[in-house]
Amino acid sequence: MAMRLSPIARAALLANLVAPGLLAADKPNVVVIFCDDLGYGDLGCFGHPTIATPSLDRMAREGQKWMSFYSAAPVCTPSRAGLMTGRYPIRSGMCSNKRGVLFPDSGGGLPASEVTIAELLKEQDYATCCIGKWHLGHQKQFLPMRHGFDEWFGIPYSNDMHVKRRGDPAVPLMRGDEVVEQPANQNTLTKRYTEEAVAFIDRNKEKPFFLYFAHTFPHIPLFASTDFRGKSRRGLYGDVVEELDWSVGRVLDKLRQEKIDKKTLVVFTSDNGPWLVMRLRGGSAGLLRDGKGTTWEGGMREPTIFWWPGRIEAGSTESGMGSTLDLLPTIASLCGALTPKDRQLDGHDLSATLFGDAPSPRDTMFFYRGTRLHAVRHGQWKAHFWTRGWRQRKLNQHETPLLFHLDLDPSESWNVAAKQKKNVATLTALAEAHSKTVQPVVNQLEVQLEKR
Ligand code: MG
């Protein structure tokens, strides 16, 4: 587990992160909209035939769609840790082989020694706000206010974590460190989150701000407000996604109304793929294989849109690889913050790619389930060393990794390892070299995490 720093050491560390900087007027606002369990195929602009997403379709027409953008992990807690820190979650200890994510009876959370996007931007005088699901530790010392956020309104973990036989309390809705409603009325959650987001933008429109808007949905159980319930052609799941789409529209409209759209980067993505075990109640990964909890493409490739009118070319599409791991270095670079130099980061600055000046700097992505490295993608090749689909109980180890070419075979249907020995060797070597960088923490983590 990473070392805990005293408040003074922590302040000194953060002081070193302050870049010569941009003038306040040049600092862009940043909004990250992060859905929970939304699949690659669940939006109109990513090919869904019956869910109507006019606001996201417009966002894509005015912005840039990323077709190969990955979350940091195929389940909630590690995925969020990766986004917040720009590091594979194994480096912060926010992963577990046994339970996968934090539960209401789990101890622990994101260590104070980790540096988050919010902390970097706080040092640049940004107003920072977290709205929605946190899931990086629900005890006070791990909540958003301890990780660089001025404000937080949302739920501390997943909306289904109220199992009576486990002794879970009803799901709390929190503002800062206080519970303001328990059980949270989930019917109106998307609506209320959206009102909070619009109000935060309104209060901070004159100065740079960072809004991390992590929706509770479409994680199951599904809830939609009366304006949306029963309205879509795709049942309750479609109703929920259509309300999320409305919410995105409200946020973008507010930026336009206040005439700050041309100085605001908005990123839309999801924490992991669709929850297929829930069948009709879950989403769709489109043509990608499998979903949440797996390291097949459907588990980790997310429908992603970057939007910044006047800076990002309208209606563009990026086929290079990107990841939520890249958001911290990208945002740091755009906002005049320096990234921490005393630790291994796993993200790349994507800004030149967003502005059409360079191909994506990311050529490799590692796919973890818990502390185990399951797969690696390099260029268009992806090798799987371990697999487990949602229908399978057993984890499969592949002595000779499975190998797929993702341009030719985005659904990972045809294993070509036998004919591609050189590529198998290259990807295996990349995985081995990467594993060496995390090995010092793995053994220690396995002991600590299994206790949770
Ligand atoms: Mg999730």
Short mmCIF file of C-alpha atoms and ligand atoms in Angstrom, two decimals:
data_model
loop_
_atom_site.label_atom_id
_atom_site.label_comp_id
_atom_site.label_asym_id
_atom_site.label_seq_id
_atom_site.Cartn_x
_atom_site.Cartn_y
_atom_site.Cartn_z
CA MET A 1 0.00 0.00 0.00
CA ALA A 2 1.28 3.46 -0.82
CA MET A 3 2.87 5.46 1.95
CA ARG A 4 0.68 7.84 3.91
CA LEU A 5 1.97 11.42 3.96
CA SER A 6 1.69 13.98 6.73
CA PRO A 7 -0.36 17.06 5.81
CA ILE A 8 2.85 19.12 5.58
CA ALA A 9 4.65 16.64 3.36
CA ARG A 10 1.55 16.47 1.23
CA ALA A 11 1.34 20.26 0.88
CA ALA A 12 5.01 20.35 -0.07
CA LEU A 13 4.49 17.63 -2.64
CA LEU A 14 1.56 19.46 -4.19
CA ALA A 15 3.44 22.78 -4.15
CA ASN A 16 6.03 21.16 -6.40
CA LEU A 17 3.31 20.36 -8.87
CA VAL A 18 2.45 23.98 -9.58
CA ALA A 19 3.39 24.84 -13.14
CA PRO A 20 4.61 28.27 -14.20
CA GLY A 21 1.05 28.23 -15.31
CA LEU A 22 -1.56 29.81 -17.44
CA LEU A 23 -3.35 33.03 -16.61
CA ALA A 24 -6.74 32.39 -15.05
CA ALA A 25 -8.47 33.71 -18.18
CA ASP A 26 -6.65 31.11 -20.31
CA LYS A 27 -7.47 28.16 -18.12
CA PRO A 28 -10.20 26.03 -19.65
CA ASN A 29 -13.02 24.57 -17.61
CA VAL A 30 -13.17 20.79 -17.55
CA VAL A 31 -16.26 18.60 -17.23
CA VAL A 32 -15.92 14.80 -17.10
CA ILE A 33 -19.25 12.97 -17.43
CA PHE A 34 -18.80 9.37 -16.37
CA CYS A 35 -21.60 6.82 -16.71
CA ASP A 36 -21.82 3.57 -14.77
CA ASP A 37 -22.04 0.32 -16.78
CA LEU A 38 -23.04 2.04 -20.04
CA GLY A 39 -22.12 -0.21 -22.98
CA TYR A 40 -20.21 0.62 -26.15
CA GLY A 41 -23.37 0.04 -28.18
CA ASP A 42 -25.88 1.93 -26.04
CA LEU A 43 -25.90 5.36 -27.74
CA GLY A 44 -27.49 6.39 -31.01
CA CYS A 45 -24.17 7.86 -32.19
CA PHE A 46 -22.49 4.51 -31.43
CA GLY A 47 -25.10 2.57 -33.39
CA HIS A 48 -27.94 1.72 -31.02
CA PRO A 49 -31.07 1.32 -33.16
CA THR A 50 -33.78 2.07 -30.58
CA ILE A 51 -32.35 4.19 -27.72
CA ALA A 52 -32.75 7.87 -28.66
CA THR A 53 -29.78 10.02 -27.60
CA PRO A 54 -30.20 13.34 -29.44
CA SER A 55 -28.00 15.33 -27.04
CA LEU A 56 -25.09 12.91 -27.23
CA ASP A 57 -25.53 12.61 -30.99
CA ARG A 58 -25.26 16.41 -31.19
CA MET A 59 -22.25 16.35 -28.85
CA ALA A 60 -20.60 13.89 -31.25
CA ARG A 61 -21.49 16.03 -34.29
CA GLU A 62 -19.92 19.05 -32.58
CA GLY A 63 -17.00 17.11 -31.10
CA GLN A 64 -14.83 14.04 -31.52
CA LYS A 65 -15.81 10.42 -31.11
CA TRP A 66 -13.13 8.03 -29.88
CA MET A 67 -13.72 4.53 -31.16
CA SER A 68 -11.00 2.77 -29.12
CA PHE A 69 -11.16 4.42 -25.73
CA TYR A 70 -10.67 2.18 -22.69
CA SER A 71 -11.56 2.36 -19.03
CA ALA A 72 -8.79 1.45 -16.59
CA ALA A 73 -10.58 -1.70 -15.40
CA PRO A 74 -13.80 -3.64 -16.11
CA VAL A 75 -15.47 -2.87 -12.74
CA CYS A 76 -16.33 0.27 -10.78
CA THR A 77 -13.77 0.87 -8.04
CA PRO A 78 -10.53 0.21 -9.96
CA SER A 79 -11.90 1.96 -13.04
CA ARG A 80 -12.54 5.12 -11.00
CA ALA A 81 -9.15 4.93 -9.29
CA GLY A 82 -7.46 4.77 -12.70
CA LEU A 83 -9.35 7.80 -14.00
CA MET A 84 -8.68 9.90 -10.89
CA THR A 85 -4.94 9.12 -10.67
CA GLY A 86 -3.79 8.37 -14.23
CA ARG A 87 -2.33 5.12 -12.91
CA TYR A 88 -3.32 1.48 -13.32
CA PRO A 89 -5.38 0.77 -10.20
CA ILE A 90 -2.94 -1.88 -9.10
CA ARG A 91 -0.50 0.91 -8.28
CA SER A 92 -2.90 2.51 -5.78
CA GLY A 93 -4.15 -0.82 -4.40
CA MET A 94 -7.67 -0.11 -5.60
CA CYS A 95 -8.29 -3.59 -6.99
CA SER A 96 -9.15 -6.98 -5.61
CA ASN A 97 -9.27 -10.47 -7.08
CA LYS A 98 -11.90 -11.62 -4.68
CA ARG A 99 -14.57 -8.94 -4.44
CA GLY A 100 -13.56 -6.72 -7.35
CA VAL A 101 -14.89 -3.51 -5.81
CA LEU A 102 -15.41 -1.87 -2.42
CA PHE A 103 -18.59 -2.80 -0.50
CA PRO A 104 -20.32 -1.07 2.40
CA ASP A 105 -18.55 -3.47 4.80
CA SER A 106 -15.11 -2.93 3.18
CA GLY A 107 -12.41 -0.95 4.87
CA GLY A 108 -10.03 1.20 2.89
CA GLY A 109 -10.22 3.54 -0.01
CA LEU A 110 -8.06 5.62 -2.31
CA PRO A 111 -4.89 6.35 -0.32
CA ALA A 112 -4.23 9.97 0.63
CA SER A 113 -0.79 9.66 -0.99
CA GLU A 114 -2.38 9.35 -4.45
CA VAL A 115 -2.63 12.60 -6.43
CA THR A 116 -5.99 13.11 -8.15
CA ILE A 117 -7.05 15.31 -11.08
CA ALA A 118 -9.01 17.43 -8.60
CA GLU A 119 -5.92 18.00 -6.46
CA LEU A 120 -3.84 19.03 -9.47
CA LEU A 121 -6.51 21.52 -10.54
CA LYS A 122 -7.08 22.79 -7.00
CA GLU A 123 -3.44 23.87 -7.05
CA GLN A 124 -4.29 25.88 -10.17
CA ASP A 125 -7.13 27.67 -8.35
CA TYR A 126 -9.91 25.68 -9.94
CA ALA A 127 -13.27 25.32 -8.24
CA THR A 128 -13.76 21.53 -8.02
CA CYS A 129 -16.96 19.56 -7.67
CA CYS A 130 -17.84 15.88 -7.62
CA ILE A 131 -21.43 14.94 -8.37
CA GLY A 132 -22.65 11.35 -8.27
CA LYS A 133 -21.14 8.01 -7.41
CA TRP A 134 -17.73 8.00 -5.75
CA HIS A 135 -16.85 4.37 -4.93
CA LEU A 136 -13.28 5.03 -3.82
CA GLY A 137 -13.93 4.51 -0.09
CA HIS A 138 -17.00 5.57 1.89
CA GLN A 139 -15.36 6.27 5.23
CA LYS A 140 -14.85 9.95 5.89
CA GLN A 141 -11.09 9.95 5.29
CA PHE A 142 -11.59 8.58 1.75
CA LEU A 143 -14.49 10.75 0.54
CA PRO A 144 -14.15 13.28 -2.33
CA MET A 145 -13.56 16.23 0.02
CA ARG A 146 -10.30 14.54 1.09
CA HIS A 147 -9.22 14.09 -2.52
CA GLY A 148 -9.28 17.64 -3.85
CA PHE A 149 -12.99 18.34 -4.25
CA ASP A 150 -14.56 21.47 -2.73
CA GLU A 151 -18.03 19.98 -2.99
CA TRP A 152 -19.67 16.60 -3.34
CA PHE A 153 -23.29 15.52 -3.79
CA GLY A 154 -23.93 11.86 -4.46
CA ILE A 155 -23.80 8.26 -3.27
CA PRO A 156 -20.63 6.69 -1.84
CA TYR A 157 -20.83 3.32 -3.65
CA SER A 158 -23.08 1.40 -6.04
CA ASN A 159 -26.85 1.87 -5.90
CA ASP A 160 -27.49 -1.86 -5.37
CA MET A 161 -25.30 -2.13 -2.25
CA HIS A 162 -28.03 -2.43 0.36
CA VAL A 163 -28.17 -6.18 0.95
CA LYS A 164 -29.99 -6.85 4.20
CA ARG A 165 -28.40 -10.23 4.96
CA ARG A 166 -25.00 -8.57 4.71
CA GLY A 167 -26.17 -5.93 7.15
CA ASP A 168 -25.81 -3.09 4.64
CA PRO A 169 -27.54 0.17 5.48
CA ALA A 170 -29.95 1.74 2.97
CA VAL A 171 -28.06 3.60 0.22
CA PRO A 172 -27.22 7.07 1.57
CA LEU A 173 -27.29 10.29 -0.45
CA MET A 174 -24.57 12.61 0.80
CA ARG A 175 -23.64 16.26 0.57
CA GLY A 176 -20.04 16.68 1.63
CA ASP A 177 -19.54 14.46 4.66
CA GLU A 178 -23.21 14.48 5.70
CA VAL A 179 -25.94 12.00 4.85
CA VAL A 180 -28.87 14.07 3.59
CA GLU A 181 -31.26 11.29 2.58
CA GLN A 182 -31.43 7.56 3.36
CA PRO A 183 -32.51 5.63 1.45
CA ALA A 184 -31.68 7.87 -1.49
CA ASN A 185 -34.75 8.38 -3.68
CA GLN A 186 -33.24 6.98 -6.85
CA ASN A 187 -36.19 7.89 -9.09
CA THR A 188 -35.10 11.51 -9.11
CA LEU A 189 -31.34 11.04 -8.78
CA THR A 190 -30.36 11.83 -12.37
CA LYS A 191 -32.59 14.90 -12.32
CA ARG A 192 -31.19 16.17 -9.02
CA TYR A 193 -27.57 15.50 -10.01
CA THR A 194 -28.20 17.53 -13.16
CA GLU A 195 -29.68 20.46 -11.23
CA GLU A 196 -26.62 20.38 -8.98
CA ALA A 197 -24.29 20.36 -11.99
CA VAL A 198 -26.04 23.32 -13.61
CA ALA A 199 -26.01 25.25 -10.30
CA PHE A 200 -22.27 24.54 -9.82
CA ILE A 201 -21.54 25.85 -13.32
CA ASP A 202 -23.67 28.90 -12.62
CA ARG A 203 -21.82 29.68 -9.38
CA ASN A 204 -18.41 29.29 -11.00
CA LYS A 205 -18.89 30.60 -14.54
CA GLU A 206 -16.49 33.51 -13.92
CA LYS A 207 -13.54 31.34 -12.86
CA PRO A 208 -12.02 28.03 -13.98
CA PHE A 209 -13.82 24.95 -12.72
CA PHE A 210 -13.55 21.17 -12.78
CA LEU A 211 -16.75 19.15 -12.61
CA TYR A 212 -16.52 15.38 -12.23
CA PHE A 213 -20.07 14.21 -12.94
CA ALA A 214 -20.23 10.47 -12.24
CA HIS A 215 -23.76 9.23 -12.86
CA THR A 216 -25.25 6.48 -10.72
CA PHE A 217 -26.88 4.90 -13.80
CA PRO A 218 -27.39 2.84 -15.91
CA HIS A 219 -26.03 0.61 -13.09
CA ILE A 220 -28.78 -1.70 -11.87
CA PRO A 221 -31.28 -1.28 -10.16
CA LEU A 222 -32.62 1.07 -12.81
CA PHE A 223 -34.62 4.17 -11.97
CA ALA A 224 -35.91 6.98 -14.16
CA SER A 225 -38.03 10.01 -13.33
CA THR A 226 -41.67 10.17 -14.41
CA ASP A 227 -40.73 12.33 -17.42
CA PHE A 228 -38.73 9.42 -18.86
CA ARG A 229 -40.23 6.22 -17.42
CA GLY A 230 -42.03 4.19 -20.07
CA LYS A 231 -41.01 6.54 -22.87
CA SER A 232 -38.21 4.73 -24.75
CA ARG A 233 -38.44 1.85 -27.21
CA ARG A 234 -35.84 -0.11 -25.20
CA GLY A 235 -37.71 -0.63 -21.93
CA LEU A 236 -36.57 0.74 -18.60
CA TYR A 237 -32.88 0.52 -19.59
CA GLY A 238 -33.60 2.79 -22.57
CA ASP A 239 -35.61 5.17 -20.37
CA VAL A 240 -32.62 5.50 -18.04
CA VAL A 241 -30.13 6.13 -20.85
CA GLU A 242 -32.48 8.66 -22.45
CA GLU A 243 -32.63 10.56 -19.15
CA LEU A 244 -28.81 10.53 -19.00
CA ASP A 245 -28.83 11.93 -22.52
CA TRP A 246 -31.20 14.71 -21.39
CA SER A 247 -28.80 15.44 -18.54
CA VAL A 248 -25.85 15.81 -20.93
CA GLY A 249 -27.96 18.19 -23.02
CA ARG A 250 -28.75 20.32 -19.94
CA VAL A 251 -25.05 20.64 -19.06
CA LEU A 252 -23.98 21.55 -22.60
CA ASP A 253 -26.89 24.00 -22.96
CA LYS A 254 -25.85 25.71 -19.72
CA LEU A 255 -22.30 26.13 -21.06
CA ARG A 256 -23.68 27.60 -24.29
CA GLN A 257 -26.08 29.92 -22.46
CA GLU A 258 -23.28 31.30 -20.31
CA LYS A 259 -21.05 31.61 -23.41
CA ILE A 260 -18.33 29.51 -21.83
CA ASP A 261 -18.71 26.59 -24.24
CA LYS A 262 -15.62 27.72 -26.20
CA LYS A 263 -13.51 27.57 -23.07
CA THR A 264 -14.76 24.26 -21.72
CA LEU A 265 -13.59 20.72 -22.46
CA VAL A 266 -16.31 18.14 -21.89
CA VAL A 267 -15.52 14.43 -21.91
CA PHE A 268 -18.24 11.78 -21.91
CA THR A 269 -17.42 8.13 -21.20
CA SER A 270 -18.26 5.13 -18.99
CA ASP A 271 -16.56 3.19 -16.18
CA ASN A 272 -16.94 -0.30 -17.67
CA GLY A 273 -19.00 -2.30 -20.13
CA PRO A 274 -22.61 -3.50 -19.86
CA TRP A 275 -23.74 -5.83 -17.08
CA LEU A 276 -24.74 -8.76 -19.30
CA VAL A 277 -25.67 -11.10 -16.47
CA MET A 278 -28.68 -8.80 -15.94
CA ARG A 279 -29.84 -9.68 -19.45
CA LEU A 280 -32.63 -7.31 -20.64
CA ARG A 281 -32.02 -4.98 -17.71
CA GLY A 282 -28.38 -4.51 -18.75
CA GLY A 283 -26.92 -2.69 -21.75
CA SER A 284 -25.15 -3.68 -24.95
CA ALA A 285 -21.54 -3.66 -26.04
CA GLY A 286 -22.64 -3.54 -29.68
CA LEU A 287 -20.35 -5.65 -31.83
CA LEU A 288 -17.78 -6.04 -29.06
CA ARG A 289 -17.34 -9.31 -27.21
CA ASP A 290 -18.71 -9.77 -23.68
CA GLY A 291 -19.14 -7.06 -21.04
CA LYS A 292 -18.61 -5.81 -17.49
CA GLY A 293 -16.19 -7.74 -15.34
CA THR A 294 -14.29 -9.18 -18.30
CA THR A 295 -11.21 -8.04 -20.18
CA TRP A 296 -12.77 -8.74 -23.55
CA GLU A 297 -13.32 -5.54 -25.52
CA GLY A 298 -16.96 -5.28 -24.37
CA GLY A 299 -15.82 -5.02 -20.78
CA MET A 300 -13.46 -2.10 -21.22
CA ARG A 301 -13.98 -0.24 -24.50
CA GLU A 302 -16.29 2.72 -23.83
CA PRO A 303 -18.46 5.01 -25.96
CA THR A 304 -16.43 8.22 -25.65
CA ILE A 305 -16.88 11.77 -26.91
CA PHE A 306 -14.60 14.81 -26.42
CA TRP A 307 -16.24 18.22 -26.97
CA TRP A 308 -14.69 21.66 -27.03
CA PRO A 309 -16.27 23.95 -29.66
CA GLY A 310 -13.66 25.93 -31.56
CA ARG A 311 -10.75 23.74 -30.41
CA ILE A 312 -11.75 20.18 -31.28
CA GLU A 313 -12.82 19.65 -34.87
CA ALA A 314 -16.59 19.19 -35.10
CA GLY A 315 -17.75 15.79 -36.30
CA SER A 316 -14.30 14.21 -36.18
CA THR A 317 -13.57 10.59 -35.31
CA GLU A 318 -10.42 9.24 -33.68
CA SER A 319 -9.52 5.62 -34.25
CA GLY A 320 -6.31 5.61 -32.19
CA MET A 321 -6.28 4.24 -28.69
CA GLY A 322 -7.06 6.31 -25.60
CA SER A 323 -7.93 5.57 -22.00
CA THR A 324 -9.39 7.18 -18.90
CA LEU A 325 -5.80 6.78 -17.65
CA ASP A 326 -4.94 9.55 -20.12
CA LEU A 327 -7.37 12.10 -18.69
CA LEU A 328 -5.10 13.24 -15.83
CA PRO A 329 -2.07 14.06 -18.02
CA THR A 330 -4.28 15.54 -20.75
CA ILE A 331 -6.22 17.76 -18.36
CA ALA A 332 -3.01 18.74 -16.54
CA SER A 333 -1.42 19.83 -19.79
CA LEU A 334 -4.46 21.85 -20.91
CA CYS A 335 -4.87 23.54 -17.53
CA GLY A 336 -1.23 24.43 -16.86
CA ALA A 337 -0.64 21.86 -14.11
CA LEU A 338 2.40 19.62 -13.85
CA THR A 339 1.94 15.91 -13.33
CA PRO A 340 3.63 14.24 -10.33
CA LYS A 341 7.15 13.13 -11.10
CA ASP A 342 7.76 10.96 -8.04
CA ARG A 343 5.66 8.00 -9.22
CA GLN A 344 4.84 5.92 -12.26
CA LEU A 345 1.98 7.37 -14.30
CA ASP A 346 0.32 5.26 -16.98
CA GLY A 347 -1.42 8.00 -18.94
CA HIS A 348 -0.49 10.03 -22.00
CA ASP A 349 -1.28 13.62 -22.90
CA LEU A 350 -3.87 13.31 -25.70
CA SER A 351 -4.23 17.04 -26.36
CA ALA A 352 -2.31 17.11 -29.67
CA THR A 353 -4.53 14.28 -30.91
CA LEU A 354 -7.70 16.03 -29.75
CA PHE A 355 -6.68 19.12 -31.71
CA GLY A 356 -5.88 17.08 -34.83
CA ASP A 357 -2.12 17.67 -34.72
CA ALA A 358 -0.78 14.18 -34.02
CA PRO A 359 -1.74 10.52 -33.84
CA SER A 360 -2.61 9.18 -30.40
CA PRO A 361 0.48 8.68 -28.24
CA ARG A 362 -1.07 5.55 -26.71
CA ASP A 363 0.05 2.41 -28.53
CA THR A 364 -0.37 -0.11 -25.70
CA MET A 365 -3.07 -0.90 -23.16
CA PHE A 366 -2.93 -3.44 -20.33
CA PHE A 367 -6.13 -5.15 -19.21
CA TYR A 368 -6.42 -6.14 -15.57
CA ARG A 369 -9.00 -8.01 -13.56
CA GLY A 370 -8.09 -7.39 -9.93
CA THR A 371 -4.34 -7.79 -9.52
CA ARG A 372 -4.00 -10.18 -12.46
CA LEU A 373 -2.87 -8.96 -15.87
CA HIS A 374 -5.29 -10.66 -18.27
CA ALA A 375 -4.46 -9.15 -21.63
CA VAL A 376 -2.44 -6.60 -23.54
CA ARG A 377 -3.19 -4.64 -26.70
CA HIS A 378 -0.37 -3.21 -28.80
CA GLY A 379 -1.35 -1.52 -32.05
CA GLN A 380 -4.13 -3.62 -33.54
CA TRP A 381 -3.02 -6.84 -31.85
CA LYS A 382 -4.50 -8.02 -28.57
CA ALA A 383 -3.24 -11.03 -26.62
CA HIS A 384 -5.23 -12.68 -23.82
CA PHE A 385 -3.30 -14.64 -21.19
CA TRP A 386 -6.35 -15.18 -18.99
CA THR A 387 -10.04 -14.99 -19.88
CA ARG A 388 -13.37 -15.40 -18.18
CA GLY A 389 -16.59 -14.46 -19.94
CA TRP A 390 -19.77 -13.57 -18.04
CA ARG A 391 -21.20 -17.02 -18.71
CA GLN A 392 -18.13 -18.81 -17.34
CA ARG A 393 -17.48 -19.73 -13.73
CA LYS A 394 -13.92 -20.77 -14.34
CA LEU A 395 -10.99 -18.53 -15.10
CA ASN A 396 -9.09 -19.85 -18.13
CA GLN A 397 -5.36 -19.54 -18.42
CA HIS A 398 -3.96 -19.63 -21.95
CA GLU A 399 -0.43 -21.05 -22.05
CA THR A 400 -0.23 -19.77 -25.59
CA PRO A 401 -2.14 -16.51 -25.44
CA LEU A 402 -5.18 -16.01 -27.65
CA LEU A 403 -4.39 -13.42 -30.30
CA PHE A 404 -6.84 -11.19 -32.17
CA HIS A 405 -6.41 -8.44 -34.76
CA LEU A 406 -8.88 -5.75 -33.69
CA ASP A 407 -9.11 -3.94 -37.03
CA LEU A 408 -9.98 -7.15 -38.85
CA ASP A 409 -11.85 -8.74 -35.98
CA PRO A 410 -13.24 -6.18 -33.51
CA SER A 411 -15.49 -8.87 -31.99
CA GLU A 412 -12.47 -11.03 -31.01
CA SER A 413 -13.93 -14.08 -32.71
CA TRP A 414 -10.96 -15.62 -34.53
CA ASN A 415 -7.84 -16.55 -32.63
CA VAL A 416 -4.86 -16.27 -34.97
CA ALA A 417 -2.07 -16.99 -32.47
CA ALA A 418 -0.90 -20.15 -34.27
CA LYS A 419 -0.03 -18.14 -37.40
CA GLN A 420 1.34 -15.07 -35.62
CA LYS A 421 4.15 -16.37 -33.42
CA LYS A 422 6.18 -13.19 -33.75
CA ASN A 423 3.32 -10.98 -32.61
CA VAL A 424 2.55 -13.36 -29.74
CA ALA A 425 6.19 -13.04 -28.66
CA THR A 426 6.15 -9.23 -28.91
CA LEU A 427 2.98 -8.88 -26.82
CA THR A 428 4.15 -11.44 -24.28
CA ALA A 429 7.39 -9.50 -23.84
CA LEU A 430 5.45 -6.25 -23.35
CA ALA A 431 3.28 -7.90 -20.69
CA GLU A 432 6.32 -9.30 -18.90
CA ALA A 433 8.13 -5.96 -18.89
CA HIS A 434 5.02 -4.19 -17.59
CA SER A 435 4.45 -6.83 -14.90
CA LYS A 436 7.92 -6.15 -13.52
CA THR A 437 6.91 -2.54 -12.83
CA VAL A 438 3.95 -3.60 -10.67
CA GLN A 439 5.43 -6.73 -9.07
CA PRO A 440 6.73 -4.92 -5.98
CA VAL A 441 3.13 -4.13 -4.95
CA VAL A 442 1.32 -7.26 -6.11
CA ASN A 443 2.23 -9.72 -3.36
CA GLN A 444 1.66 -7.19 -0.64
CA LEU A 445 -1.68 -6.20 -2.12
CA GLU A 446 -2.91 -9.75 -2.45
CA VAL A 447 -2.46 -10.25 1.26
CA GLN A 448 -4.12 -6.95 2.21
CA LEU A 449 -6.98 -7.03 -0.25
CA GLU A 450 -8.20 -10.54 0.41
CA LYS A 451 -8.98 -9.47 3.95
CA ARG A 452 -11.59 -7.01 2.69
MG MG B 1 -19.59 0.24 -13.25
#
